[in-house]
Amino acid sequence: MPVSPRRADTRRNRERILVAASESLKRTGVVSYNAIAKRAEVGVGTVYRHFPAPEDLILAVYDREVQHLVEVVPSLLARHSPEEAFRTWVVGHLAHYMMTKRGLSAALRAGDLPKYTSMLDALDALRQANVDAGTIRPDLTTETLMRSLGGLFFLTEDRWQAEAEALVDLVWRGVHDSR
Amino acid sequence: MPVSPRRADTRRNRERILVAASESLKRTGVVSYNAIAKRAEVGVGTVYRHFPAPEDLILAVYDREVQHLVEVVPSLLARHSPEEAFRTWVVGHLAHYMMTKRGLSAALRAGDLPKYTSMLDALDALRQANVDAGTIRPDLTTETLMRSLGGLFFLTEDRWQAEAEALVDLVWRGVHDSR
Amino acid sequence: MPVSPRRADTRRNRERILVAASESLKRTGVVSYNAIAKRAEVGVGTVYRHFPAPEDLILAVYDREVQHLVEVVPSLLARHSPEEAFRTWVVGHLAHYMMTKRGLSAALRAGDLPKYTSMLDALDALRQANVDAGTIRPDLTTETLMRSLGGLFFLTEDRWQAEAEALVDLVWRGVHDSR
Amino acid sequence: MPVSPRRADTRRNRERILVAASESLKRTGVVSYNAIAKRAEVGVGTVYRHFPAPEDLILAVYDREVQHLVEVVPSLLARHSPEEAFRTWVVGHLAHYMMTKRGLSAALRAGDLPKYTSMLDALDALRQANVDAGTIRPDLTTETLMRSLGGLFFLTEDRWQAEAEALVDLVWRGVHDSR
DNA sequence: GATGAATGAGGATTCATTCAT
DNA sequence: CATGAATGAATCCTCATTCAT
C-alpha cells in the first residue's frame, strides 16, 4: 500500500475490517486475520490492533449485523398485531439472518447463543407484546423461545421460506395462550 | 475359507481411525488427517485410503455415534406411551447427543442436518407412533419437527436438562393433536 | 531558572524505559521496542527518540546495572586486603551479576565484552591494588584477567557460589605473584 | 522443488539441514526454521520432522561441530607432552571453535555449558593425562577447568590468538601442580 | 518532544496431500 | 494395503520502524 493519510481514518479502518470479516464469515465461516487484512486493504497488524482476539472480531461483526434485527422490532409492533409482528420478524428477518450467518453461528462456538443479548432483547420485546395482548403464555423464558427457533440455522437454501413458516407455525402453537 | 488376516487388520484400522476421529471432533471440533493418523497409530495414507475426503470421515463418525440414538427407539416405544417415548428420547438421548456433538455439528457445515437420515428415521418412528395414537397432528413434516429441536445444539453446559425439558414442552404443545 | 517540566518528564521517561528494558532483558533475554514501550507506559516513538538503536538501549541498561559493581570497589578496598577485596568482588558481586544478566550477555552479542569499560575499570582498580601490594603479577592485562572470569556467565543456578569460588581459586593461583 | 526421489535420501536431508543450520548459527547466531529450510532446499515441514524443537536442532549442530574437537585429542596426546597437548588443544582448536560458534553459545542459553558432555570428555582426557604426569593438580573439577576457559567465547576477531595464549598462560599457572 | 496507529516483513507452526518404498 | 517422509501453502502472530497528529 503506497503513501496515504494514516491516523485520519482509524474509524474508517475499523469499518473496513468489519465489512471484510463479515464477508469472510458469510462465505467461508472462518476468519483468517491475514485474509481479512488483505480484503480490507489493511496491514495484518492493524486488524490485530483493533481486534486482539478472534472473539473480539466475531462479536463485533455479530453486533453490527444484528443491529437491523433489533431496530426493526418497534416498527413491526407499530404496524402489525403482536402475533403478526412476531411471525413477520421470525420469517422475514430472523430466518434470513440465520440462513446467511451460519458461519457466524459456527464461529461463535455454539452455546453462546444466550450471549446474543441484543437479539434476545429484540425477541423479548415481541414476546412481551404478545404476553400483554394475551396471545403468548406468560410463563415462558425468552431463552426457551429463542431455542425453539434454533432450527432456523438449518434452513435449506432453496426452500427456506416455507420451512421457516412451518417452523414458526409449530412454535406459535407451542407458545400460544389458548385459555 | 478363513477371513484373511489382512482383512481383519483393515477392519481394525477403520475402527481405530473412527475412534480417534471421534475424540478429536469431541475435543477440538476439528479433524486433522495427520493428528488422527497419529492418534490411531496408523499411517496418514491409511486414513486417506479409508476416507478419501474429510466429509467421508465426518459422516462415518456421525453414523457411528448416532447408531445408539436409532437403536434405542424401539425399546422406548415398547416400554412407554408414544408421548413418553418421544419426550424421553428427546431429553434423555437426543439432547445429550447434541450437547456433546457440537463439534460434529460445526464440522458438518450446518444445513446438512437433513442428511442425517438415520436420525430422521428414528425421529420419524416416534412421530408416526404418536400420529397413530392420535397424539401428534398428522400434518407435520419430520423435517420440521427435527428443526424445532435444533435448539438442542445450544444447550447450556450446566442446565441443559432443564432447558431441554422446557424446549420439549414447548414443542409438544406445538405438535400435539388437540382435537 | 527552574527545570522545565518538559525536561523533568523527559528524564522520567528515560528512567521508566530503562527499568522496563532491564526487566525484559532479565526475564526473556530479549528487547522489543513495542513491549518496552507498553511496559513503560510510553509511546514507541518515545523509546526510539531516547534510544535510536537497540544497542543504545542495551548498553544503557548495562551501564545502569553495572553501576553498583563499580561503586562498590573503593569500599571493598578500604575494608579488606587487596586479595580479599578481589575475591569478594568476584564471588560476592560479579558472579551474581553475571548469573542474572545472562540475557544481557547474549543481547550484547559476545565479543563486546571489552566494551564494558566501566566494569573493566572496576576490575582494573582491584588488579592495580594487588599489583601494588605485590600480590598479583604486574605483567597481566586487565582484559586477560576479565576473560579468565568469563566462565561466570555459565554458572549453575543452584551451585553458583561454590562454582564461583572454585573458579576464583584457580584464577588467583594463575595471577598470584609467587616470587 | 520439482520431482525428485524422496524417501531415498532422508539421511541426506538431515545432513543438509545441519549444514544449513550450522551456517545460520555461525552467521546470525539465530536459527529460523524457514531460513534453514530455504538454505537446505528442503520443505519447512521436513526440518520440523527431523528436529521438532529448536533445541534439538541446536544440539545436533553442536554435536556435529564438536566432533572434531573430541577426535583430535588422542593424536595430540600421542604427539605432544601432556602440557603441550593441553595448550595446543585450547589455543589451536577450542579457541577457534568458540570464536566461530558464538552464535551457538548464545542459542544454547548459557548455563547449559555443562551439558556439552562430549567437549567435557575431551577436556577431561587432557586433564587426566596431565594429572597422571603430575603437571596438573589432582584436585580440580573438569567443570571448573572448562569454566576457566569460558572467556574464549569473548575473543576479539583480530587478536584472538594472542588473547587465547594469554588466557591459557594464566589458566596453566592456575592449574599447574607446582609441588 | 510525545504519542500511538499503521504497515508489512518475517518467523513459527500446522496440515492436506502425494508418493516412494 | 500400509507406511510415513516430504512438500509447501496457509495461518498465526510479533516486531521494527515510520509518520501523522
Coordinates of N, CA and C (backbone and C1' of nucleotides) in Angstrom, one line a residue, chain D residues 1 6 10 13 43 46 49-50, chain F residues 3-10:
Chain D
M1 N 10.2 -27.1 -5.6 CA 11.1 -28.2 -6.0 C 10.4 -29.2 -6.9
R6 N 12.3 -39.2 -3.2 CA 12.0 -38.7 -1.9 C 12.7 -39.5 -0.9
T10 N 16.7 -39.6 3.0 CA 16.3 -39.0 4.2 C 17.5 -38.6 5.0
N13 N 19.0 -35.5 3.7 CA 18.3 -34.3 4.2 C 18.8 -33.9 5.5
G43 N 11.6 -28.6 2.3 CA 10.4 -28.0 2.9 C 10.5 -27.8 4.4
T46 N 9.9 -30.6 6.6 CA 11.0 -31.6 6.8 C 11.9 -31.2 7.9
R49 N 10.1 -32.2 11.0 CA 10.1 -33.6 11.2 C 11.4 -34.1 11.8
H50 N 12.5 -33.6 11.3 CA 13.8 -34.0 11.8 C 14.1 -33.5 13.2
Chain F
dT3 P -0.3 -49.0 8.7 O5' 1.0 -48.3 8.2 C5' 2.2 -49.1 8.1 C4' 3.3 -48.2 7.6 C3' 3.4 -46.8 8.3 O3' 4.6 -46.8 9.0 C1' 3.6 -46.7 5.9
dG4 P 4.8 -45.9 10.3 O5' 5.5 -44.6 9.6 C5' 6.6 -44.8 8.8 C4' 6.9 -43.6 8.0 C3' 6.7 -42.3 8.7 O3' 7.6 -41.3 8.2 C1' 5.4 -42.3 6.8
dA5 P 8.8 -40.9 9.0 O5' 9.6 -40.2 7.9 C5' 10.2 -41.0 6.9 C4' 10.4 -40.3 5.6 C3' 10.9 -38.8 5.8 O3' 11.8 -38.5 4.8 C1' 8.8 -38.9 4.7
dA6 P 12.4 -37.1 4.8 O5' 11.4 -36.3 3.8 C5' 11.4 -36.7 2.4 C4' 10.5 -35.8 1.6 C3' 10.8 -34.3 1.9 O3' 11.2 -33.7 0.7 C1' 8.5 -34.8 2.1
dT7 P 11.5 -32.2 0.6 O5' 10.1 -31.6 0.2 C5' 9.4 -32.1 -0.8 C4' 8.1 -31.4 -1.0 C3' 8.3 -29.9 -0.8 O3' 7.9 -29.2 -2.0 C1' 6.4 -30.7 0.4
dG8 P 8.5 -27.8 -2.4 O5' 7.3 -26.9 -1.9 C5' 6.0 -27.3 -2.4 C4' 4.9 -26.5 -1.7 C3' 5.3 -25.1 -1.3 O3' 4.1 -24.3 -1.3 C1' 4.8 -26.2 0.6
dA9 P 4.0 -23.0 -2.1 O5' 2.5 -22.8 -2.0 C5' 1.5 -23.8 -2.3 C4' 0.4 -23.8 -1.2 C3' 0.0 -22.4 -0.9 O3' -1.4 -22.4 -0.7 C1' 0.7 -23.4 1.1
dA10 P -2.2 -21.1 -0.5 O5' -2.5 -21.0 1.0 C5' -2.9 -22.2 1.7 C4' -3.1 -21.9 3.1 C3' -3.5 -20.4 3.4 O3' -4.5 -20.4 4.5 C1' -1.5 -21.1 4.6

